[in-house]
């Protein structure tokens, strides 16, 4: 099993809808998780970090961590075409190194 | 967020040329920096961990003599791709961590070897 797994997508949502991105992780990954957004041809940009069980909100973004089920999610409310990008989920492994999922491509259609 | 500067953003070179990429943390000190490589439509792959004042730690399968890393100060790490070949063409990205394992990425360097 990969340390961090994501559905590659693409996930297509209409403008204004809620986009839900999911990520699961293995026992080899610790309790620190991060969501990055990567536009095509660009480097990743940190959106949110989450360390504790539950929800963390920042503007239109909400990260959710469920340690019992070993999943992390990112909700994007009022999705905009400019949100179209690849979203990378990452967690820290036993070596304290950031390990990335393969990314989910999000397409927000006007 | 913290700012990580990477230069150059784009390199086109002939096969056999060595290419040097710089990564700087602009508003914080980074004992550790990281170098990643990303091929088209693939995820980031960690190449090596750059440690200030000591040798870099390379991931399995990454040739240390091919990809030379120098971390001379707390704000600068360099990656040199020696004798680059077309198969080294990729997107190289550095990152640095100012706090609690949060990594901020440089803008990346797109290397094209002809």
Short mmCIF file of C-alpha atoms in Angstrom, two decimals:
data_model
loop_
_atom_site.label_atom_id
_atom_site.label_comp_id
_atom_site.label_asym_id
_atom_site.label_seq_id
_atom_site.Cartn_x
_atom_site.Cartn_y
_atom_site.Cartn_z
CA UNK A 1 0.00 0.00 0.00
CA UNK A 2 1.25 3.46 -0.84
CA UNK A 3 1.80 5.78 2.07
CA UNK A 4 -0.62 8.40 0.75
CA UNK A 5 -3.23 7.64 -1.89
CA UNK A 6 -5.53 9.86 -3.90
CA UNK A 7 -7.90 9.30 -6.76
CA UNK A 8 -6.27 10.83 -9.81
CA UNK A 9 -9.56 12.15 -11.17
CA UNK A 10 -10.37 14.28 -12.96
CA UNK A 11 -13.04 15.48 -10.59
CA UNK A 12 -15.40 17.74 -12.44
CA UNK A 13 -17.73 20.10 -10.60
CA UNK A 14 -19.85 23.04 -11.78
CA UNK A 15 -18.97 26.56 -10.76
CA UNK A 16 -20.40 27.40 -7.34
CA UNK A 17 -20.59 23.79 -6.17
CA UNK A 18 -18.64 22.17 -3.37
CA UNK A 19 -15.61 20.18 -4.48
CA UNK A 20 -14.66 17.30 -2.21
CA UNK A 21 -11.16 15.90 -2.47
CA UNK A 22 -10.16 12.82 -0.53
CA UNK A 23 -6.95 11.17 0.56
CA UNK A 24 -6.16 8.03 2.56
CA UNK A 25 -2.95 7.18 4.31
CA UNK A 26 -1.17 4.16 5.70
CA UNK A 27 0.17 3.44 9.17
CA UNK A 28 3.60 4.62 7.99
CA UNK A 29 2.36 8.21 7.85
CA UNK A 30 2.15 10.39 10.94
CA UNK A 31 -0.53 12.77 12.07
CA UNK A 32 0.61 15.87 10.19
CA UNK A 33 -1.09 16.46 6.86
CA UNK A 34 -0.98 19.10 4.20
CA UNK A 35 -2.92 20.07 1.12
CA UNK A 36 -1.09 21.68 -1.76
CA UNK A 37 -2.48 23.10 -4.97
CA UNK A 38 -0.45 22.78 -8.14
CA UNK A 39 -1.35 24.57 -11.34
CA UNK A 40 -0.10 23.05 -14.55
CA UNK A 41 3.56 23.85 -15.06
CA UNK A 42 3.90 25.46 -11.64
CA UNK A 43 5.23 24.32 -8.29
CA UNK A 44 2.96 23.31 -5.39
CA UNK A 45 1.45 25.98 -3.20
CA UNK A 46 0.48 25.22 0.38
CA UNK A 47 -3.25 25.62 1.03
CA UNK A 48 -3.74 24.13 4.45
CA UNK A 49 -2.16 22.05 7.16
CA UNK A 50 -4.05 19.93 9.66
CA UNK A 51 -2.73 18.11 12.68
CA UNK A 52 -5.74 17.34 14.85
CA UNK A 53 -8.80 15.25 14.36
CA UNK A 54 -11.78 17.21 13.05
CA UNK A 55 -12.27 20.18 10.75
CA UNK A 56 -10.14 23.20 10.04
CA UNK A 57 -11.60 26.06 8.03
CA UNK A 58 -9.82 28.80 6.11
CA UNK A 59 -11.96 30.89 3.82
CA UNK A 60 -13.57 28.68 1.21
CA UNK A 61 -11.39 25.74 2.20
CA UNK A 62 -12.08 23.17 4.91
CA UNK A 63 -9.68 20.37 5.74
CA UNK A 64 -10.96 17.35 7.58
CA UNK A 65 -8.88 14.74 9.36
CA UNK A 66 -10.22 11.42 10.57
CA UNK A 67 -7.46 9.49 12.29
CA UNK A 68 -9.59 6.44 13.05
CA UNK A 69 -10.38 5.94 9.37
CA UNK A 70 -7.03 7.30 8.18
CA UNK A 71 -8.37 9.77 5.72
CA UNK A 72 -7.96 13.45 5.05
CA UNK A 73 -10.24 15.52 2.89
CA UNK A 74 -10.35 19.00 1.46
CA UNK A 75 -13.65 20.75 0.74
CA UNK A 76 -13.73 23.77 -1.52
CA UNK A 77 -16.94 25.77 -1.24
CA UNK A 78 -18.26 27.97 -4.03
CA UNK A 79 -15.80 26.44 -6.48
CA UNK A 80 -14.42 28.80 -9.11
CA UNK A 81 -12.82 28.03 -12.48
CA UNK A 82 -9.59 29.39 -10.99
CA UNK A 83 -9.66 26.50 -8.52
CA UNK A 84 -9.03 24.11 -11.41
CA UNK A 85 -5.69 22.51 -10.60
CA UNK A 86 -4.14 19.36 -9.22
CA UNK A 87 -4.48 19.02 -5.46
CA UNK A 88 -1.77 17.14 -3.64
CA UNK A 89 -2.28 15.53 -0.27
CA UNK A 90 0.87 15.02 1.79
CA UNK A 91 1.77 13.58 5.15
CA UNK A 92 4.88 13.03 7.18
CA UNK A 93 6.24 9.50 7.19
CA UNK A 94 8.22 7.74 9.88
CA UNK A 95 11.42 9.39 8.70
CA UNK A 96 9.76 12.77 9.14
CA UNK A 97 9.81 13.24 5.39
CA UNK A 98 6.91 14.68 3.45
CA UNK A 99 5.32 12.01 1.28
CA UNK A 100 2.86 12.96 -1.43
CA UNK A 101 -0.14 11.32 -2.94
CA UNK A 102 -0.40 11.21 -6.71
CA UNK A 103 -2.71 14.21 -6.76
CA UNK A 104 -6.31 14.72 -7.82
CA UNK A 105 -7.04 16.86 -10.82
CA UNK A 106 -9.99 19.18 -10.23
CA UNK A 107 -11.90 20.81 -13.06
CA UNK A 108 -14.41 23.52 -12.24
CA UNK A 109 -16.66 24.21 -15.18
CA UNK A 110 -18.27 27.63 -15.68
CA UNK B 1 3.65 32.06 3.97
CA UNK B 2 7.40 31.80 3.83
CA UNK B 3 9.19 32.63 0.60
CA UNK B 4 11.50 30.25 -1.19
CA UNK B 5 13.25 31.55 -4.27
CA UNK B 6 14.51 29.22 -6.98
CA UNK B 7 16.65 30.20 -9.93
CA UNK B 8 16.73 29.80 -12.87
CA UNK B 9 13.15 29.06 -13.80
CA UNK B 10 14.02 27.61 -17.17
CA UNK B 11 17.14 26.04 -18.62
CA UNK B 12 17.72 24.71 -22.10
CA UNK B 13 21.12 23.15 -22.62
CA UNK B 14 23.06 20.75 -24.77
CA UNK B 15 23.73 17.19 -23.73
CA UNK B 16 26.85 16.94 -21.58
CA UNK B 17 26.44 20.35 -20.00
CA UNK B 18 26.30 20.77 -16.23
CA UNK B 19 23.44 22.84 -14.86
CA UNK B 20 23.32 24.55 -11.48
CA UNK B 21 20.05 25.39 -9.75
CA UNK B 22 19.87 27.63 -6.69
CA UNK B 23 17.31 27.54 -3.90
CA UNK B 24 17.12 30.30 -1.32
CA UNK B 25 14.94 30.82 1.72
CA UNK B 26 14.33 34.57 1.74
CA UNK B 27 12.78 35.27 5.12
CA UNK B 28 13.81 32.36 7.29
CA UNK B 29 16.71 30.05 7.95
CA UNK B 30 16.46 26.49 6.73
CA UNK B 31 18.68 23.83 8.22
CA UNK B 32 17.13 21.40 5.80
CA UNK B 33 16.02 21.87 2.24
CA UNK B 34 14.58 19.31 -0.13
CA UNK B 35 14.98 18.66 -3.83
CA UNK B 36 12.20 17.07 -5.88
CA UNK B 37 11.79 16.07 -9.48
CA UNK B 38 8.52 15.87 -11.34
CA UNK B 39 7.98 14.31 -14.74
CA UNK B 40 4.93 15.30 -16.80
CA UNK B 41 1.63 14.12 -15.35
CA UNK B 42 3.39 12.45 -12.42
CA UNK B 43 3.62 13.32 -8.77
CA UNK B 44 6.57 14.86 -6.98
CA UNK B 45 9.44 12.50 -6.27
CA UNK B 46 11.89 13.37 -3.52
CA UNK B 47 15.43 13.21 -4.79
CA UNK B 48 17.43 14.24 -1.77
CA UNK B 49 17.46 16.06 1.52
CA UNK B 50 19.97 18.86 1.71
CA UNK B 51 21.50 19.41 5.14
CA UNK B 52 23.35 22.61 6.01
CA UNK B 53 26.98 21.90 6.74
CA UNK B 54 26.85 18.20 5.96
CA UNK B 55 26.34 15.77 3.13
CA UNK B 56 23.01 15.44 1.46
CA UNK B 57 20.87 12.36 1.96
CA UNK B 58 19.84 10.83 -1.34
CA UNK B 59 16.76 8.74 -2.02
CA UNK B 60 17.16 5.26 -3.40
CA UNK B 61 17.91 5.27 -7.09
CA UNK B 62 19.20 8.85 -7.20
CA UNK B 63 22.84 9.07 -8.25
CA UNK B 64 24.73 11.34 -5.88
CA UNK B 65 27.55 11.86 -8.36
CA UNK B 66 25.05 12.91 -10.98
CA UNK B 67 23.07 15.28 -8.80
CA UNK B 68 25.48 17.25 -6.63
CA UNK B 69 23.96 19.09 -3.70
CA UNK B 70 25.65 21.78 -1.69
CA UNK B 71 24.06 23.46 1.31
CA UNK B 72 26.65 26.06 2.19
CA UNK B 73 24.52 28.31 4.36
CA UNK B 74 21.23 28.34 6.23
CA UNK B 75 19.54 30.09 3.34
CA UNK B 76 21.07 28.54 0.24
CA UNK B 77 21.14 25.10 -1.30
CA UNK B 78 22.30 24.29 -4.81
CA UNK B 79 21.63 21.33 -7.05
CA UNK B 80 24.03 20.67 -9.91
CA UNK B 81 22.99 18.27 -12.62
CA UNK B 82 26.31 17.08 -13.97
CA UNK B 83 26.73 16.11 -17.61
CA UNK B 84 23.02 16.40 -18.24
CA UNK B 85 21.39 14.12 -20.79
CA UNK B 86 17.95 14.24 -22.40
CA UNK B 87 16.56 11.79 -19.84
CA UNK B 88 17.38 14.33 -17.12
CA UNK B 89 14.88 16.75 -18.65
CA UNK B 90 12.31 17.37 -15.95
CA UNK B 91 10.82 19.89 -13.55
CA UNK B 92 13.09 20.30 -10.53
CA UNK B 93 11.60 21.87 -7.41
CA UNK B 94 13.18 22.74 -4.09
CA UNK B 95 11.46 23.27 -0.78
CA UNK B 96 12.35 24.46 2.70
CA UNK B 97 10.71 24.23 6.07
CA UNK B 98 10.62 27.15 8.54
CA UNK B 99 8.38 25.48 11.07
CA UNK B 100 6.65 22.33 12.12
CA UNK B 101 7.53 20.41 9.01
CA UNK B 102 5.52 22.71 6.75
CA UNK B 103 7.34 22.84 3.45
CA UNK B 104 7.22 25.80 1.12
CA UNK B 105 8.23 25.29 -2.46
CA UNK B 106 10.31 27.30 -4.85
CA UNK B 107 8.84 28.13 -8.24
CA UNK B 108 10.67 25.23 -9.87
CA UNK B 109 13.20 24.92 -12.67
CA UNK B 110 12.22 23.39 -15.96
CA UNK B 111 15.26 21.70 -17.48
CA UNK B 112 15.31 20.73 -21.12
CA UNK B 113 18.39 18.88 -22.34
CA UNK B 114 18.76 18.74 -26.11
#
